[in-house]
PDB file of C-alpha atoms in Angstrom:
ATOM      1  CA  LYS A  20       2.926  17.340 -50.738  1.00 57.00           C
ATOM      2  CA  LYS A  21       0.689  14.674 -49.105  1.00 59.00           C
ATOM      3  CA  LYS A  22      -2.898  15.195 -48.618  1.00 59.00           C
ATOM      4  CA  LYS A  23      -4.088  14.391 -45.099  1.00 60.00           C
ATOM      5  CA  LYS A  24      -7.278  12.392 -44.995  1.00 58.00           C
ATOM      6  CA  LYS A  25      -9.725  13.604 -42.628  1.00 55.00           C
ATOM      7  CA  LEU A  26     -11.793  11.179 -40.492  1.00 54.00           C
ATOM      8  CA  LEU A  27     -15.313  11.999 -39.536  1.00 53.00           C
ATOM      9  CA  ILE A  28     -16.660  10.339 -36.578  1.00 54.00           C
ATOM     10  CA  VAL A  29     -20.351  10.219 -36.167  1.00 51.00           C
ATOM     11  CA  GLU A  30     -21.842   9.436 -32.655  1.00 55.00           C
ATOM     12  CA  GLU A  31     -24.823   7.232 -32.882  1.00 53.00           C
ATOM     13  CA  PRO A  32     -27.529   8.102 -30.337  1.00 54.00           C
ATOM     14  CA  SER A  33     -28.353   5.715 -27.600  1.00 55.00           C
ATOM     15  CA  PRO A  34     -31.568   3.589 -27.863  1.00 53.00           C
ATOM     16  CA  GLU A  35     -33.247   5.476 -25.185  1.00 53.00           C
ATOM     17  CA  GLU A  36     -33.121   8.688 -27.344  1.00 52.00           C
ATOM     18  CA  ASN A  37     -34.471   6.939 -30.388  1.00 52.00           C
ATOM     19  CA  MET A  38     -37.542   5.793 -28.628  1.00 53.00           C
ATOM     20  CA  PRO A  39     -40.688   7.984 -29.129  1.00 53.00           C
ATOM     21  CA  VAL A  40     -42.344   9.414 -25.947  1.00 53.00           C
ATOM     22  CA  PRO A  41     -45.530   7.803 -25.484  1.00 54.00           C
ATOM     23  CA  THR A  42     -48.231  10.386 -25.039  1.00 54.00           C
ATOM     24  CA  PRO A  43     -51.657   9.809 -23.270  1.00 53.00           C
ATOM     25  CA  PRO A  44     -54.625   9.411 -25.541  1.00 54.00           C
ATOM     26  CA  PRO A  45     -56.659  12.573 -25.678  1.00 54.00           C
ATOM     27  CA  THR A  46     -59.659  13.070 -23.444  1.00 53.00           C
ATOM     28  CA  GLN A  47     -62.997  14.124 -24.253  1.00 49.00           C
ATOM     29  CA  GLN A  48     -62.124  17.926 -23.444  1.00 50.00           C
ATOM     30  CA  GLN A  49     -59.025  17.681 -25.393  1.00 48.00           C
ATOM     31  CA  GLN A  50     -60.668  16.714 -28.567  1.00 47.00           C
ATOM     32  CA  PRO A  51     -60.294  19.627 -31.175  1.00 47.00           C
ATOM     33  CA  GLN A  52     -63.568  21.178 -32.172  1.00 48.00           C
ATOM     34  CA  GLN A  53     -64.052  21.456 -35.935  1.00 44.00           C
ATOM     35  CA  GLN A  54     -63.660  24.890 -37.151  1.00 42.00           C
ATOM     36  CA  PRO A  55     -65.956  26.455 -39.793  1.00 41.00           C
ATOM     37  CA  GLN A  56     -64.289  25.995 -43.236  1.00 43.00           C
ATOM     38  CA  GLN A  57     -62.698  29.332 -44.104  1.00 44.00           C
ATOM     39  CA  GLN A  58     -62.523  30.655 -47.773  1.00 50.00           C
ATOM     40  CA  VAL A  59     -59.140  30.025 -49.121  1.00 53.00           C
ATOM     41  CA  ASP A  60     -57.548  32.647 -51.366  1.00 69.00           C
ATOM     42  CA  VAL A  61     -57.021  31.246 -54.851  1.00 79.00           C
ATOM     43  CA  ILE A  62     -54.042  32.515 -56.835  1.00 89.00           C
ATOM     44  CA  PRO A  63     -55.185  33.663 -60.263  1.00 91.00           C
ATOM     45  CA  PRO A  64     -53.452  31.665 -63.325  1.00 92.00           C
ATOM     46  CA  THR A  65     -50.819  33.782 -65.271  1.00 92.00           C
ATOM     47  CA  THR A  66     -50.929  31.992 -68.646  1.00 92.00           C
ATOM     48  CA  SER A  67     -53.700  30.607 -70.723  1.00 91.00           C
ATOM     49  CA  VAL A  68     -52.342  27.177 -70.431  1.00 92.00           C
ATOM     50  CA  GLU A  69     -52.257  27.357 -66.679  1.00 93.00           C
ATOM     51  CA  PHE A  70     -55.900  28.754 -66.867  1.00 93.00           C
ATOM     52  CA  THR A  71     -57.019  25.683 -69.035  1.00 92.00           C
ATOM     53  CA  MET A  72     -55.251  23.169 -66.915  1.00 92.00           C
ATOM     54  CA  ARG A  73     -56.835  24.671 -63.687  1.00 92.00           C
ATOM     55  CA  LEU A  74     -60.252  25.013 -65.160  1.00 92.00           C
ATOM     56  CA  MET A  75     -60.151  21.136 -66.365  1.00 91.00           C
ATOM     57  CA  GLU A  76     -58.924  20.216 -62.837  1.00 91.00           C
ATOM     58  CA  CYS A  77     -62.005  22.244 -61.317  1.00 90.00           C
ATOM     59  CA  LEU A  78     -64.518  20.733 -63.675  1.00 89.00           C
ATOM     60  CA  TYR A  79     -63.155  17.291 -63.046  1.00 89.00           C
ATOM     61  CA  ARG A  80     -63.578  18.049 -59.298  1.00 87.00           C
ATOM     62  CA  GLN A  81     -66.814  19.437 -59.841  1.00 83.00           C
ATOM     63  CA  SER A  82     -68.197  16.232 -61.535  1.00 81.00           C
ATOM     64  CA  ARG A  83     -66.705  14.031 -58.642  1.00 83.00           C
ATOM     65  CA  GLU A  84     -67.598  15.918 -55.406  1.00 78.00           C
ATOM     66  CA  GLU A  85     -69.948  18.598 -54.024  1.00 71.00           C
ATOM     67  CA  LYS A  86     -67.034  20.910 -53.124  1.00 71.00           C
ATOM     68  CA  GLY A  87     -65.938  21.100 -56.867  1.00 69.00           C
ATOM     69  CA  LYS A  88     -68.782  23.478 -57.673  1.00 74.00           C
ATOM     70  CA  GLU A  89     -67.389  25.996 -54.989  1.00 83.00           C
ATOM     71  CA  SER A  90     -63.619  25.507 -56.116  1.00 87.00           C
ATOM     72  CA  LEU A  91     -64.558  26.433 -59.727  1.00 90.00           C
ATOM     73  CA  HIS A  92     -66.516  29.644 -58.273  1.00 90.00           C
ATOM     74  CA  GLN A  93     -63.499  30.579 -56.292  1.00 92.00           C
ATOM     75  CA  PHE A  94     -61.130  29.941 -59.066  1.00 92.00           C
ATOM     76  CA  ILE A  95     -63.210  32.009 -61.753  1.00 94.00           C
ATOM     77  CA  MET A  96     -63.782  34.820 -59.409  1.00 94.00           C
ATOM     78  CA  SER A  97     -60.003  35.018 -58.503  1.00 93.00           C
ATOM     79  CA  ILE A  98     -59.455  36.144 -62.145  1.00 94.00           C
ATOM     80  CA  LYS A  99     -59.670  39.787 -63.125  1.00 94.00           C
ATOM     81  CA  PRO A 100     -62.086  40.251 -65.902  1.00 92.00           C
ATOM     82  CA  SER A 101     -59.350  42.247 -67.903  1.00 91.00           C
ATOM     83  CA  ALA A 102     -57.088  39.132 -67.636  1.00 94.00           C
ATOM     84  CA  MET A 103     -59.900  36.677 -68.347  1.00 93.00           C
ATOM     85  CA  THR A 104     -60.321  38.072 -71.762  1.00 91.00           C
ATOM     86  CA  LYS A 105     -56.769  37.053 -72.437  1.00 92.00           C
ATOM     87  CA  LEU A 106     -56.547  33.793 -70.532  1.00 92.00           C
ATOM     88  CA  CYS A 107     -59.571  32.659 -72.480  1.00 90.00           C
ATOM     89  CA  ALA A 108     -58.453  33.734 -75.859  1.00 87.00           C
ATOM     90  CA  ASN A 109     -58.457  30.765 -78.179  1.00 86.00           C
ATOM     91  CA  ASN A 110     -59.082  28.316 -75.319  1.00 86.00           C
ATOM     92  CA  VAL A 111     -62.879  28.681 -74.825  1.00 88.00           C
ATOM     93  CA  GLU A 112     -64.506  25.159 -75.438  1.00 91.00           C
ATOM     94  CA  ALA A 113     -68.478  24.479 -75.565  1.00 91.00           C
ATOM     95  CA  GLU A 114     -68.195  22.364 -72.631  1.00 92.00           C
ATOM     96  CA  HIS A 115     -66.508  24.951 -70.354  1.00 92.00           C
ATOM     97  CA  ILE A 116     -69.036  27.770 -71.025  1.00 94.00           C
ATOM     98  CA  LEU A 117     -72.112  26.415 -68.835  1.00 94.00           C
ATOM     99  CA  PRO A 118     -70.310  25.186 -65.945  1.00 93.00           C
ATOM    100  CA  VAL A 119     -68.325  28.370 -65.545  1.00 94.00           C
ATOM    101  CA  ALA A 120     -71.562  30.398 -66.041  1.00 95.00           C
ATOM    102  CA  ARG A 121     -73.304  28.385 -63.463  1.00 94.00           C
ATOM    103  CA  ALA A 122     -70.327  29.003 -61.323  1.00 93.00           C
ATOM    104  CA  LEU A 123     -70.672  32.662 -61.681  1.00 94.00           C
ATOM    105  CA  HIS A 124     -74.541  32.546 -61.041  1.00 94.00           C
ATOM    106  CA  GLN A 125     -73.754  31.389 -57.438  1.00 91.00           C
ATOM    107  CA  GLU A 126     -72.168  34.741 -56.684  1.00 89.00           C
ATOM    108  CA  SER A 127     -74.695  36.846 -54.520  1.00 86.00           C
ATOM    109  CA  ASP A 128     -72.501  39.590 -53.299  1.00 89.00           C
ATOM    110  CA  ARG A 129     -70.333  40.710 -56.336  1.00 92.00           C
ATOM    111  CA  THR A 130     -72.794  40.158 -59.005  1.00 92.00           C
ATOM    112  CA  VAL A 131     -71.294  43.082 -61.200  1.00 93.00           C
ATOM    113  CA  ALA A 132     -67.930  41.188 -60.857  1.00 94.00           C
ATOM    114  CA  ALA A 133     -69.461  38.035 -61.805  1.00 94.00           C
ATOM    115  CA  PHE A 134     -71.146  39.502 -64.886  1.00 94.00           C
ATOM    116  CA  LYS A 135     -67.966  41.105 -66.066  1.00 95.00           C
ATOM    117  CA  ARG A 136     -66.174  37.849 -65.955  1.00 95.00           C
ATOM    118  CA  LEU A 137     -68.895  36.014 -67.920  1.00 95.00           C
ATOM    119  CA  ARG A 138     -68.959  38.755 -70.557  1.00 95.00           C
ATOM    120  CA  ALA A 139     -65.104  38.864 -70.646  1.00 94.00           C
ATOM    121  CA  MET A 140     -64.979  34.964 -71.237  1.00 94.00           C
ATOM    122  CA  LEU A 141     -67.606  35.123 -73.995  1.00 93.00           C
ATOM    123  CA  VAL A 142     -66.274  37.957 -75.880  1.00 92.00           C
ATOM    124  CA  SER A 143     -62.689  36.574 -75.939  1.00 90.00           C
ATOM    125  CA  ASN A 144     -61.156  35.303 -79.325  1.00 90.00           C
ATOM    126  CA  ARG A 145     -62.970  32.407 -80.747  1.00 88.00           C
ATOM    127  CA  ALA A 146     -65.818  32.270 -78.034  1.00 91.00           C
ATOM    128  CA  ASP A 147     -68.272  32.898 -80.726  1.00 91.00           C
ATOM    129  CA  ILE A 148     -67.294  29.605 -82.357  1.00 92.00           C
ATOM    130  CA  ALA A 149     -67.672  27.845 -79.228  1.00 92.00           C
ATOM    131  CA  LEU A 150     -71.184  29.254 -78.686  1.00 93.00           C
ATOM    132  CA  LYS A 151     -72.081  27.772 -81.863  1.00 93.00           C
ATOM    133  CA  PHE A 152     -71.487  24.367 -80.631  1.00 93.00           C
ATOM    134  CA  LEU A 153     -74.014  24.752 -77.804  1.00 94.00           C
ATOM    135  CA  SER A 154     -77.353  23.080 -78.256  1.00 94.00           C
ATOM    136  CA  VAL A 155     -80.531  25.186 -78.351  1.00 94.00           C
ATOM    137  CA  GLU A 156     -81.299  24.032 -74.568  1.00 95.00           C
ATOM    138  CA  GLU A 157     -77.813  25.029 -73.563  1.00 95.00           C
ATOM    139  CA  ARG A 158     -77.771  28.318 -75.276  1.00 94.00           C
ATOM    140  CA  THR A 159     -81.328  29.142 -73.698  1.00 94.00           C
ATOM    141  CA  GLU A 160     -79.946  28.289 -70.151  1.00 95.00           C
ATOM    142  CA  LEU A 161     -76.701  30.460 -70.879  1.00 95.00           C
ATOM    143  CA  HIS A 162     -79.030  33.436 -71.878  1.00 94.00           C
ATOM    144  CA  ALA A 163     -81.141  32.749 -68.783  1.00 94.00           C
ATOM    145  CA  ILE A 164     -78.057  32.855 -66.547  1.00 95.00           C
ATOM    146  CA  ALA A 165     -76.615  35.949 -68.054  1.00 94.00           C
ATOM    147  CA  LEU A 166     -80.079  37.807 -67.808  1.00 94.00           C
ATOM    148  CA  SER A 167     -80.387  36.924 -64.023  1.00 94.00           C
ATOM    149  CA  ILE A 168     -76.756  37.799 -63.335  1.00 94.00           C
ATOM    150  CA  GLY A 169     -77.199  41.065 -65.453  1.00 93.00           C
ATOM    151  CA  GLU A 170     -80.503  42.042 -63.536  1.00 92.00           C
ATOM    152  CA  GLN A 171     -78.770  41.398 -60.213  1.00 92.00           C
ATOM    153  CA  ALA A 172     -75.684  43.629 -61.494  1.00 91.00           C
ATOM    154  CA  LYS A 173     -78.191  46.375 -62.624  1.00 90.00           C
ATOM    155  CA  LYS A 174     -79.474  46.580 -58.949  1.00 89.00           C
ATOM    156  CA  LYS A 175     -76.021  47.512 -57.756  1.00 87.00           C
ATOM    157  CA  ASN A 176     -75.991  50.642 -60.075  1.00 82.00           C
ATOM    158  CA  ALA A 177     -72.204  50.376 -60.851  1.00 81.00           C
ATOM    159  CA  LYS A 178     -70.792  53.014 -62.590  1.00 82.00           C
ATOM    160  CA  SER A 179     -68.346  50.677 -64.396  1.00 85.00           C
ATOM    161  CA  LEU A 180     -71.164  48.714 -65.809  1.00 87.00           C
ATOM    162  CA  PRO A 181     -74.017  50.745 -67.328  1.00 89.00           C
ATOM    163  CA  PRO A 182     -77.529  48.867 -67.851  1.00 88.00           C
ATOM    164  CA  GLU A 183     -77.204  49.411 -71.732  1.00 91.00           C
ATOM    165  CA  ALA A 184     -74.062  47.455 -71.671  1.00 90.00           C
ATOM    166  CA  ILE A 185     -75.753  44.527 -69.655  1.00 89.00           C
ATOM    167  CA  ASP A 186     -78.641  44.651 -72.170  1.00 90.00           C
ATOM    168  CA  THR A 187     -76.566  44.671 -75.273  1.00 91.00           C
ATOM    169  CA  PHE A 188     -74.475  41.688 -73.944  1.00 91.00           C
ATOM    170  CA  VAL A 189     -77.520  39.566 -72.790  1.00 90.00           C
ATOM    171  CA  ASN A 190     -79.252  40.170 -76.106  1.00 89.00           C
ATOM    172  CA  SER A 191     -76.350  39.025 -77.967  1.00 89.00           C
ATOM    173  CA  LEU A 192     -76.618  35.718 -76.499  1.00 86.00           C
ATOM    174  CA  SER A 193     -80.480  35.197 -77.292  1.00 80.00           C
ATOM    175  CA  ILE A 194     -81.112  32.565 -79.909  1.00 72.00           C
TER     176      ILE A 194
END
């Protein structure tokens, strides 16, 4: 049997169809007004490698631009405290601790959640080793931040976070 060859014919559009339609320049009334910036939902990381990479990205952005501080805050607050311990296990570095604590200190509404995330990060595996690499000044600042977040969290009277647990954790950070 002989196979028949099929010929495909493609019609090219006429030159008039390819020409873009000119649009008039926008007038003053048509100029789009800037919308207030909306908070973007951040998808939390699922693996410790992804957590570390995204944390490093946020820290890099934070050092380069003002919006980086907000992105670090949103990233950390997107992670559940129970997941934070697992994601931080064996990945907490001394240079990560203070920027994360400062970002959590920005939280004014969800202070209980911020405190739980800070505590989860600092009780994860090997976090105690990372804490030893902090200078006295850094350790003092970390203690002050934890104390401030803890005091704000106490005012919320959350049943899931008794005041004794806050005091115990904050005292464990003192020098």
